[in-house]
């Protein structure tokens, strides 16, 4: 028994083996752009990523060229995230005091509609940073979740709808039912549970994820398409292992 559920049959949810990832994290330095070698910070330069969506994979070489042209020296981490609308968002994290140069490199990438460079509290931004992915099933419920590209989002957007549907089939949320969801992220499962009428307490260690979930839960799309009265509460678990109240809707 897992979480008081009798799981008699295990369901394996699978998707395409290649070209499925909607976000990839790359490392960039003087030696090139790529992934870290095992158990080290040595960069293994790459020119393509077979498991990434083609748009993201095709941006790796232009990213390398743009980083060279801007003369970025220190090690940077760059996330390329599919925005869900045929374009992407680029997020660069770097300890350099010149995030404007990193931002310029990200803005030069083909298909980029938004970019951010720097670090928490010291971001430089350009364009639209919002991304979306399919999450909720049912004709009377929202079909997308939205959040800032710097927040948590599903890496396999194409598989997510089946994952949510499977979870809802196991839990079968009902009006008046009380559910606690741990590690809720940006509300990928939370809002499906709430849309079924359950009173959901969602717990997440990242305050940004909680904020994204609250924004989506109170969006006009969700409030318009919900069925019945829905109770939603979101909590963030602080690093001190305490619980901080993050609001109610």
PDB file of C-alpha atoms in Angstrom, residues 109-213:
ATOM      1  CA  UNK A 109      19.667  32.873 -30.164  1.00  0.00           C
ATOM      2  CA  UNK A 110      17.169  31.947 -32.888  1.00  0.00           C
ATOM      3  CA  UNK A 111      13.621  31.369 -31.681  1.00  0.00           C
ATOM      4  CA  UNK A 112      14.095  33.112 -28.333  1.00  0.00           C
ATOM      5  CA  UNK A 113      11.140  35.213 -27.211  1.00  0.00           C
ATOM      6  CA  UNK A 114      12.459  36.010 -23.745  1.00  0.00           C
ATOM      7  CA  UNK A 115      15.714  35.852 -21.786  1.00  0.00           C
ATOM      8  CA  UNK A 116      17.017  36.467 -18.278  1.00  0.00           C
ATOM      9  CA  UNK A 117      20.605  36.626 -17.055  1.00  0.00           C
ATOM     10  CA  UNK A 118      22.227  37.045 -13.663  1.00  0.00           C
ATOM     11  CA  UNK A 119      21.254  35.456 -10.383  1.00  0.00           C
ATOM     12  CA  UNK A 120      18.362  35.659  -7.894  1.00  0.00           C
ATOM     13  CA  UNK A 121      17.789  39.251  -6.889  1.00  0.00           C
ATOM     14  CA  UNK A 122      20.050  40.569  -9.663  1.00  0.00           C
ATOM     15  CA  UNK A 123      18.303  39.585 -12.871  1.00  0.00           C
ATOM     16  CA  UNK A 124      18.414  41.420 -16.156  1.00  0.00           C
ATOM     17  CA  UNK A 125      15.426  40.510 -18.309  1.00  0.00           C
ATOM     18  CA  UNK A 126      14.216  40.870 -21.864  1.00  0.00           C
ATOM     19  CA  UNK A 127      10.989  39.836 -23.587  1.00  0.00           C
ATOM     20  CA  UNK A 128       8.390  37.326 -22.406  1.00  0.00           C
ATOM     21  CA  UNK A 129       9.624  34.807 -19.801  1.00  0.00           C
ATOM     22  CA  UNK A 130       6.386  32.867 -19.399  1.00  0.00           C
ATOM     23  CA  UNK A 131       6.205  29.213 -20.425  1.00  0.00           C
ATOM     24  CA  UNK A 132       3.284  26.771 -20.514  1.00  0.00           C
ATOM     25  CA  UNK A 133       2.722  23.044 -20.659  1.00  0.00           C
ATOM     26  CA  UNK A 134      -0.347  20.762 -20.863  1.00  0.00           C
ATOM     27  CA  UNK A 135      -1.446  19.542 -17.473  1.00  0.00           C
ATOM     28  CA  UNK A 136      -5.176  19.181 -16.830  1.00  0.00           C
ATOM     29  CA  UNK A 137      -7.618  16.777 -18.485  1.00  0.00           C
ATOM     30  CA  UNK A 138     -11.325  17.289 -19.047  1.00  0.00           C
ATOM     31  CA  UNK A 139     -13.340  19.565 -21.301  1.00  0.00           C
ATOM     32  CA  UNK A 140     -14.429  21.832 -18.434  1.00  0.00           C
ATOM     33  CA  UNK A 141     -10.969  22.337 -16.976  1.00  0.00           C
ATOM     34  CA  UNK A 142      -7.897  24.357 -17.990  1.00  0.00           C
ATOM     35  CA  UNK A 143      -5.488  22.556 -20.278  1.00  0.00           C
ATOM     36  CA  UNK A 144      -2.296  24.447 -19.529  1.00  0.00           C
ATOM     37  CA  UNK A 145      -0.175  25.469 -16.576  1.00  0.00           C
ATOM     38  CA  UNK A 146       1.892  28.629 -16.846  1.00  0.00           C
ATOM     39  CA  UNK A 147       4.872  29.927 -14.924  1.00  0.00           C
ATOM     40  CA  UNK A 148       8.090  31.893 -15.218  1.00  0.00           C
ATOM     41  CA  UNK A 149      10.805  29.931 -17.050  1.00  0.00           C
ATOM     42  CA  UNK A 150      13.003  30.231 -13.950  1.00  0.00           C
ATOM     43  CA  UNK A 151      10.481  28.207 -11.969  1.00  0.00           C
ATOM     44  CA  UNK A 152       9.745  24.494 -11.977  1.00  0.00           C
ATOM     45  CA  UNK A 153       8.065  23.038 -15.057  1.00  0.00           C
ATOM     46  CA  UNK A 154       7.646  19.564 -16.497  1.00  0.00           C
ATOM     47  CA  UNK A 155      10.626  18.461 -18.612  1.00  0.00           C
ATOM     48  CA  UNK A 156       8.471  16.143 -20.732  1.00  0.00           C
ATOM     49  CA  UNK A 157       5.454  18.244 -21.590  1.00  0.00           C
ATOM     50  CA  UNK A 158       4.091  15.729 -24.072  1.00  0.00           C
ATOM     51  CA  UNK A 159       3.958  12.977 -21.466  1.00  0.00           C
ATOM     52  CA  UNK A 160       2.515  15.094 -18.708  1.00  0.00           C
ATOM     53  CA  UNK A 161      -1.134  14.960 -19.690  1.00  0.00           C
ATOM     54  CA  UNK A 162      -1.098  11.155 -19.402  1.00  0.00           C
ATOM     55  CA  UNK A 163       0.718  11.384 -16.067  1.00  0.00           C
ATOM     56  CA  UNK A 164      -1.900  13.741 -14.634  1.00  0.00           C
ATOM     57  CA  UNK A 165      -4.746  11.626 -15.970  1.00  0.00           C
ATOM     58  CA  UNK A 166      -3.261   8.508 -14.369  1.00  0.00           C
ATOM     59  CA  UNK A 167      -2.848  10.264 -11.016  1.00  0.00           C
ATOM     60  CA  UNK A 168      -6.414  11.552 -11.092  1.00  0.00           C
ATOM     61  CA  UNK A 169      -7.658   8.054 -11.912  1.00  0.00           C
ATOM     62  CA  UNK A 170      -5.949   6.689  -8.813  1.00  0.00           C
ATOM     63  CA  UNK A 171      -6.957   9.459  -6.405  1.00  0.00           C
ATOM     64  CA  UNK A 172     -10.449  10.176  -7.812  1.00  0.00           C
ATOM     65  CA  UNK A 173     -10.805  13.600  -6.127  1.00  0.00           C
ATOM     66  CA  UNK A 174     -14.316  14.296  -4.855  1.00  0.00           C
ATOM     67  CA  UNK A 175     -16.054  17.331  -3.334  1.00  0.00           C
ATOM     68  CA  UNK A 176     -15.318  17.506   0.371  1.00  0.00           C
ATOM     69  CA  UNK A 177     -12.282  15.224   0.143  1.00  0.00           C
ATOM     70  CA  UNK A 178      -9.149  16.532   1.901  1.00  0.00           C
ATOM     71  CA  UNK A 179      -5.843  15.913   0.124  1.00  0.00           C
ATOM     72  CA  UNK A 180      -2.261  16.824   1.061  1.00  0.00           C
ATOM     73  CA  UNK A 181       0.109  17.021  -1.900  1.00  0.00           C
ATOM     74  CA  UNK A 182       3.842  17.035  -1.186  1.00  0.00           C
ATOM     75  CA  UNK A 183       6.331  18.668  -3.586  1.00  0.00           C
ATOM     76  CA  UNK A 184       3.585  20.299  -5.614  1.00  0.00           C
ATOM     77  CA  UNK A 185       5.875  22.451  -7.787  1.00  0.00           C
ATOM     78  CA  UNK A 186       3.867  24.963  -9.810  1.00  0.00           C
ATOM     79  CA  UNK A 187       0.618  23.087  -9.254  1.00  0.00           C
ATOM     80  CA  UNK A 188       0.890  20.460 -11.972  1.00  0.00           C
ATOM     81  CA  UNK A 189      -1.316  17.995 -10.059  1.00  0.00           C
ATOM     82  CA  UNK A 190      -2.716  20.414  -7.495  1.00  0.00           C
ATOM     83  CA  UNK A 191      -5.158  22.142  -9.783  1.00  0.00           C
ATOM     84  CA  UNK A 192      -6.527  18.907 -11.231  1.00  0.00           C
ATOM     85  CA  UNK A 193      -7.198  17.739  -7.678  1.00  0.00           C
ATOM     86  CA  UNK A 194      -8.864  21.044  -6.816  1.00  0.00           C
ATOM     87  CA  UNK A 195     -10.883  21.024 -10.031  1.00  0.00           C
ATOM     88  CA  UNK A 196     -12.469  17.773  -8.846  1.00  0.00           C
ATOM     89  CA  UNK A 197     -13.783  19.613  -5.805  1.00  0.00           C
ATOM     90  CA  UNK A 198     -11.227  18.430  -3.233  1.00  0.00           C
ATOM     91  CA  UNK A 199      -9.790  20.678  -0.522  1.00  0.00           C
ATOM     92  CA  UNK A 200      -6.074  20.549  -1.346  1.00  0.00           C
ATOM     93  CA  UNK A 201      -3.130  21.530   0.868  1.00  0.00           C
ATOM     94  CA  UNK A 202      -0.072  21.713  -1.391  1.00  0.00           C
ATOM     95  CA  UNK A 203       3.431  21.704   0.118  1.00  0.00           C
ATOM     96  CA  UNK A 204       6.536  22.876  -1.750  1.00  0.00           C
ATOM     97  CA  UNK A 205      10.064  23.825  -0.641  1.00  0.00           C
ATOM     98  CA  UNK A 206      10.444  26.462  -3.359  1.00  0.00           C
ATOM     99  CA  UNK A 207       8.519  29.681  -2.708  1.00  0.00           C
ATOM    100  CA  UNK A 208       8.647  30.497  -6.429  1.00  0.00           C
ATOM    101  CA  UNK A 209       6.765  27.317  -7.211  1.00  0.00           C
ATOM    102  CA  UNK A 210       4.110  28.181  -4.662  1.00  0.00           C
ATOM    103  CA  UNK A 211       3.759  31.651  -6.156  1.00  0.00           C
ATOM    104  CA  UNK A 212       3.344  30.193  -9.647  1.00  0.00           C
ATOM    105  CA  UNK A 213       0.701  27.747  -8.403  1.00  0.00           C
TER     106      UNK A 213
END
